[in-house]
Structure formats: C-alpha cells, structure tokens
Amino acid sequence: DSGVTQTPKHLITATGQRVTLRCSPRSGDLSVYWYQQSLDQGLQFLIQYYNGEERAKGNILERFSAQQFPDLHSELNLSSLELGDSALYFCASAGGIYNEQFFGPGTRLTVL
Amino acid sequence: AQTVTQSQPEMSVQEAETVTLSCTYDTSESNYYLFWYKQPPSRQMILVIRQEAYKQQNATENRFSVNFQKAAKSFSLKISDSQLGDTAMYFCAFMKHLGGANSKLTFGKGITLSVRP
C-alpha cells in the first residue's frame, strides 16, 4: 500500500459525459501528479500540483482540468468524454528528501 | 525533450535465474534521475529502484540492481534469483529534477516479464 488513495476504482460512462476522479496524497506530501495509461499512448504525464498551485502541464487535453484543494487532495475533471479517453488514470504524490513519486491504485475509466 | 526507449516488448526467464531488462534514454541534461517501476497484474505502480546520474555507483535493492552507463545513456535492470512474483510489466522512467516544475516522470513503453516455474 503506497498510502495514496484514488476513488473510484472503476468508472463506466457514456460519450459526452463528465466525470471527476479523486486522489488523496500520502500524509505530508505536497505534490500531486496525474498520469494517464492507455494502450496506444502508454504512460503519459498530464499535470502536476504543488501545495494547491499548478506547477507543470503535460499532454493534457483542454477538456480535462484539475485542481488541488487546501487539504491537498486533488481532483481530475474529464468532460465531453470520447471513446479514446478510456484509460487507467493514476495519481502520484511526492515529498520528503528524495521526492520519490508513489502511485495510487488508479481509476479505470471506460467510455462507452 | 527527453525520451526513454525500451526496445524489448517481452522477456521470459526461468524461476531462480537472472534476467536483464534494457533501457536507453536521450537527454541533454548532465544531472537527472532514473527509475524502474514495476506494474504487476494488479496494475499498481511500484517503485523498484532509483539512480541519481551524478552517482557513479550503481544502485542496488536486494535482488534488483542497475547497470548505469551515463556516456552510453543506458540504464538496465538486473533481477537476480527471479521469483514468480516478479512477473509484471517493468517501466524505465526519467526525471529531470527531483522537485519543482521539471519533476514529471517520462516513461518508456514498458517490457512484460514472465517468470516461468
């Protein structure tokens, strides 16, 4: 158990819908990263937050947005969903001396 | 931009044998960090080992060790005494800085390792 929690574990929805994925980092970690794992794109960095502020952006679509709240949990919002958004979405948190990233169990999103 | 290449899509090894997984990367940075992550069938991403580019000594973690060749930009993972629980997908990853805006992980495509009983 990495100490990072993600909810829900699985999400099945239809095209055009909007969903919210939630992540709670390890106690004390200020950084949260979101990654997408799909068959064709592999593991890709989406976005990073540090102590409530956006720190870096990767290959994140405009239909996707994220935020980190004062209690440090983070949410990834995916809207106008398309079939190609079906993927495993990971959250990772980091902190401490080595700032290693510890991954949550992921949310499996299926868009039908 | 940094790239990470894992050219072997699959490998198989007999239980108790040793196996080496290859990874090459491309960067213009002189200091950076390299990682191997393991993803078993449960899909959980588990950190296996970390290497700092400024350290000449290769990292080891129990049965796992790396062969880091900075000039060749090569970073291979050796698994000794392979166990059935080592069956997983293994990802090589690059990180420019430990913190800040350049601390994202850039992953290779991964290699599927099967350990045969």
Tab-separated table of C-alpha atoms in Angstrom:
chain	number	residue	atom	x	y	z
A	1	ASP	CA	0.000	0.000	0.000
A	2	SER	CA	1.568	3.262	-1.195
A	3	GLY	CA	-0.546	5.474	1.073
A	4	VAL	CA	-2.070	7.234	-1.932
A	5	THR	CA	-5.793	6.649	-2.389
A	6	GLN	CA	-7.862	7.091	-5.506
A	7	THR	CA	-11.590	6.901	-5.975
A	8	PRO	CA	-13.440	5.441	-7.666
A	9	LYS	CA	-11.586	2.287	-8.712
A	10	HIS	CA	-13.713	1.832	-11.788
A	11	LEU	CA	-15.895	4.199	-13.728
A	12	ILE	CA	-18.071	3.364	-16.704
A	13	THR	CA	-19.755	6.203	-18.512
A	14	ALA	CA	-21.001	7.285	-21.919
A	15	THR	CA	-19.523	9.554	-24.544
A	16	GLY	CA	-20.179	13.225	-23.928
A	17	GLN	CA	-20.394	12.822	-20.173
A	18	ARG	CA	-18.297	14.427	-17.437
A	19	VAL	CA	-16.536	12.617	-14.593
A	20	THR	CA	-14.400	13.531	-11.598
A	21	LEU	CA	-11.536	11.407	-10.341
A	22	ARG	CA	-10.302	11.945	-6.817
A	23	CYS	CA	-6.882	11.494	-5.270
A	24	SER	CA	-5.683	11.763	-1.676
A	25	PRO	CA	-1.900	12.003	-1.360
A	26	ARG	CA	0.268	10.413	1.302
A	27	SER	CA	0.268	12.248	4.588
A	28	GLY	CA	2.673	15.187	4.365
A	29	ASP	CA	3.163	15.091	0.589
A	30	LEU	CA	2.529	18.440	-1.067
A	31	SER	CA	2.960	17.384	-4.706
A	32	VAL	CA	0.355	15.546	-6.727
A	33	TYR	CA	0.875	14.280	-10.268
A	34	TRP	CA	-1.695	12.859	-12.666
A	35	TYR	CA	-0.785	10.307	-15.328
A	36	GLN	CA	-2.814	8.544	-17.995
A	37	GLN	CA	-2.047	4.980	-19.092
A	38	SER	CA	-3.586	3.823	-22.344
A	39	LEU	CA	-2.737	1.048	-24.761
A	40	ASP	CA	-1.747	3.326	-27.614
A	41	GLN	CA	-0.129	6.218	-25.704
A	42	GLY	CA	1.488	4.345	-22.852
A	43	LEU	CA	2.049	6.208	-19.571
A	44	GLN	CA	1.805	9.954	-20.030
A	45	PHE	CA	2.133	12.830	-17.604
A	46	LEU	CA	-0.919	15.063	-17.512
A	47	ILE	CA	-0.483	17.695	-14.823
A	48	GLN	CA	1.259	18.467	-11.520
A	49	TYR	CA	0.118	20.442	-8.499
A	50	TYR	CA	2.176	21.596	-5.569
A	51	ASN	CA	0.500	22.849	-2.407
A	52	GLY	CA	-2.590	23.962	-4.253
A	53	GLU	CA	-0.937	25.538	-7.263
A	54	GLU	CA	-0.455	24.187	-10.755
A	55	ARG	CA	3.244	23.507	-11.260
A	56	ALA	CA	3.553	21.798	-14.632
A	57	LYS	CA	1.384	20.696	-17.527
A	58	GLY	CA	1.941	17.831	-19.888
A	59	ASN	CA	-0.184	16.308	-22.625
A	60	ILE	CA	-3.462	17.274	-21.015
A	61	LEU	CA	-6.428	17.928	-23.274
A	62	GLU	CA	-8.393	21.153	-22.945
A	63	ARG	CA	-11.423	19.048	-21.999
A	64	PHE	CA	-9.518	17.947	-18.900
A	65	SER	CA	-8.859	20.061	-15.854
A	66	ALA	CA	-7.566	19.506	-12.361
A	67	GLN	CA	-7.236	21.224	-9.033
A	68	GLN	CA	-5.683	20.666	-5.646
A	69	PHE	CA	-7.620	21.700	-2.579
A	70	PRO	CA	-6.392	23.189	0.729
A	71	ASP	CA	-6.465	19.738	2.346
A	72	LEU	CA	-4.128	18.666	-0.519
A	73	HIS	CA	-6.455	16.190	-2.147
A	74	SER	CA	-6.738	16.591	-5.892
A	75	GLU	CA	-9.436	16.087	-8.462
A	76	LEU	CA	-9.116	15.461	-12.181
A	77	ASN	CA	-12.163	16.502	-14.182
A	78	LEU	CA	-12.740	14.963	-17.594
A	79	SER	CA	-15.526	16.395	-19.746
A	80	SER	CA	-17.091	15.759	-23.168
A	81	LEU	CA	-15.724	12.261	-22.899
A	82	GLU	CA	-14.717	10.363	-26.004
A	83	LEU	CA	-14.064	6.674	-26.555
A	84	GLY	CA	-10.353	7.413	-26.703
A	85	ASP	CA	-10.379	8.731	-23.130
A	86	SER	CA	-10.810	5.201	-21.866
A	87	ALA	CA	-7.675	4.556	-19.838
A	88	LEU	CA	-6.198	3.978	-16.412
A	89	TYR	CA	-5.656	7.259	-14.604
A	90	PHE	CA	-3.014	7.348	-11.918
A	91	CYS	CA	-2.350	9.883	-9.257
A	92	ALA	CA	1.069	10.008	-7.606
A	93	SER	CA	2.204	12.016	-4.637
A	94	ALA	CA	5.711	13.059	-3.709
A	95	GLY	CA	7.509	14.642	-0.811
A	96	GLY	CA	10.400	14.183	1.563
A	97	ILE	CA	14.112	14.290	0.818
A	98	TYR	CA	14.062	12.209	-2.343
A	99	ASN	CA	10.689	13.411	-3.596
A	100	GLU	CA	10.005	9.960	-4.999
A	101	GLN	CA	6.629	9.532	-6.602
A	102	PHE	CA	4.340	6.981	-5.013
A	103	PHE	CA	1.397	5.912	-7.116
A	104	GLY	CA	-2.176	5.300	-6.149
A	105	PRO	CA	-4.033	2.197	-7.361
A	106	GLY	CA	-5.501	4.080	-10.323
A	107	THR	CA	-9.002	4.690	-11.637
A	108	ARG	CA	-10.040	2.613	-14.614
A	109	LEU	CA	-12.247	4.749	-16.862
A	110	THR	CA	-14.305	3.094	-19.564
A	111	VAL	CA	-16.193	5.316	-22.008
A	112	LEU	CA	-18.895	3.522	-23.961
B	1	ALA	CA	12.571	16.756	-24.712
B	2	GLN	CA	13.660	13.596	-23.008
B	3	THR	CA	12.836	10.206	-24.470
B	4	VAL	CA	13.027	6.772	-22.917
B	5	THR	CA	13.277	3.670	-25.065
B	6	GLN	CA	12.603	0.102	-24.062
B	7	SER	CA	13.067	-1.888	-27.212
B	8	GLN	CA	12.252	-5.360	-25.880
B	9	PRO	CA	8.470	-5.740	-25.563
B	10	GLU	CA	8.592	-9.099	-23.797
B	11	MET	CA	11.013	-11.332	-21.956
B	12	SER	CA	10.776	-14.635	-20.199
B	13	VAL	CA	13.010	-16.158	-17.524
B	14	GLN	CA	13.122	-19.360	-15.548
B	15	GLU	CA	12.493	-19.093	-11.822
B	16	ALA	CA	15.742	-18.600	-9.845
B	17	GLU	CA	17.603	-17.396	-12.959
B	18	THR	CA	18.891	-13.901	-13.647
B	19	VAL	CA	17.402	-11.562	-16.224
B	20	THR	CA	18.409	-8.139	-17.505
B	21	LEU	CA	15.937	-5.584	-18.841
B	22	SER	CA	17.302	-2.887	-21.134
B	23	CYS	CA	16.553	0.816	-21.290
B	24	THR	CA	18.126	3.708	-23.137
B	25	TYR	CA	17.281	7.367	-22.841
B	26	ASP	CA	18.097	10.614	-24.508
B	27	THR	CA	18.722	13.888	-22.712
B	28	SER	CA	20.959	16.908	-22.872
B	29	GLU	CA	20.930	17.248	-19.081
B	30	SER	CA	24.016	16.405	-17.070
B	31	ASN	CA	22.170	15.685	-13.862
B	32	TYR	CA	18.917	13.743	-13.668
B	33	TYR	CA	17.281	10.720	-12.097
B	34	LEU	CA	16.349	7.337	-13.471
B	35	PHE	CA	13.857	4.843	-12.114
B	36	TRP	CA	12.483	1.396	-12.680
B	37	TYR	CA	8.835	0.854	-11.821
B	38	LYS	CA	7.068	-2.485	-11.681
B	39	GLN	CA	3.417	-2.933	-12.640
B	40	PRO	CA	2.071	-6.384	-11.686
B	41	PRO	CA	-1.301	-7.671	-12.929
B	42	SER	CA	-2.960	-5.689	-10.125
B	43	ARG	CA	-1.943	-2.556	-12.123
B	44	GLN	CA	-0.354	-0.909	-9.068
B	45	MET	CA	2.794	1.050	-9.983
B	46	ILE	CA	5.590	0.106	-7.600
B	47	LEU	CA	8.965	1.828	-7.404
B	48	VAL	CA	11.727	-0.761	-7.737
B	49	ILE	CA	14.934	1.243	-7.785
B	50	ARG	CA	16.316	4.746	-8.264
B	51	GLN	CA	19.602	6.020	-9.703
B	52	GLU	CA	20.995	9.530	-9.493
B	53	ALA	CA	23.024	10.457	-12.580
B	54	TYR	CA	25.713	12.185	-10.522
B	55	LYS	CA	26.465	8.965	-8.666
B	56	GLN	CA	28.903	6.624	-10.343
B	57	GLN	CA	27.979	3.713	-8.123
B	58	ASN	CA	25.183	1.534	-9.449
B	59	ALA	CA	22.111	1.317	-7.231
B	60	THR	CA	21.077	-1.986	-5.674
B	61	GLU	CA	17.960	-3.027	-3.795
B	62	ASN	CA	18.086	-6.627	-2.627
B	63	ARG	CA	17.737	-8.803	-5.771
B	64	PHE	CA	17.474	-5.764	-8.034
B	65	SER	CA	20.454	-3.851	-9.358
B	66	VAL	CA	21.113	-1.492	-12.213
B	67	ASN	CA	23.886	-1.042	-14.724
B	68	PHE	CA	24.039	2.685	-15.319
B	69	GLN	CA	26.219	3.765	-18.243
B	70	LYS	CA	25.956	7.549	-18.379
B	71	ALA	CA	28.017	8.083	-21.522
B	72	ALA	CA	26.033	5.462	-23.396
B	73	LYS	CA	22.748	6.718	-21.856
B	74	SER	CA	21.901	3.216	-20.866
B	75	PHE	CA	20.109	2.071	-17.708
B	76	SER	CA	19.454	-1.647	-17.440
B	77	LEU	CA	17.799	-3.541	-14.592
B	78	LYS	CA	19.142	-6.886	-13.420
B	79	ILE	CA	16.868	-9.166	-11.448
B	80	SER	CA	18.693	-11.969	-9.680
B	81	ASP	CA	17.106	-15.168	-8.384
B	82	SER	CA	13.893	-14.423	-10.270
B	83	GLN	CA	10.685	-15.234	-8.423
B	84	LEU	CA	7.166	-15.868	-9.694
B	85	GLY	CA	6.099	-12.621	-8.054
B	86	ASP	CA	8.454	-10.732	-10.337
B	87	THR	CA	6.074	-11.396	-13.228
B	88	ALA	CA	4.973	-7.904	-14.207
B	89	MET	CA	5.412	-5.086	-16.639
B	90	TYR	CA	8.548	-3.052	-15.959
B	91	PHE	CA	8.850	0.597	-16.871
B	92	CYS	CA	12.011	2.623	-17.130
B	93	ALA	CA	11.478	6.299	-16.289
B	94	PHE	CA	13.420	9.569	-16.452
B	95	MET	CA	13.090	12.624	-14.238
B	96	LYS	CA	14.948	15.870	-14.809
B	97	HIS	CA	14.731	17.229	-11.276
B	98	LEU	CA	13.535	15.759	-8.007
B	99	GLY	CA	11.204	18.661	-7.319
B	100	GLY	CA	9.741	21.695	-8.962
B	101	ALA	CA	8.284	22.086	-12.416
B	102	ASN	CA	10.597	19.526	-14.041
B	103	SER	CA	9.872	16.603	-11.786
B	104	LYS	CA	7.456	14.757	-14.033
B	105	LEU	CA	8.289	11.177	-14.950
B	106	THR	CA	8.835	10.305	-18.599
B	107	PHE	CA	8.234	6.606	-19.123
B	108	GLY	CA	9.331	4.059	-21.674
B	109	LYS	CA	6.735	1.782	-23.255
B	110	GLY	CA	7.497	-0.982	-20.788
B	111	ILE	CA	8.549	-4.584	-21.009
B	112	THR	CA	6.463	-7.564	-19.986
B	113	LEU	CA	8.473	-10.019	-17.924
B	114	SER	CA	7.195	-13.524	-17.364
B	115	VAL	CA	8.851	-15.783	-14.789
B	116	ARG	CA	8.357	-19.471	-15.579
B	117	PRO	CA	8.087	-22.005	-12.734
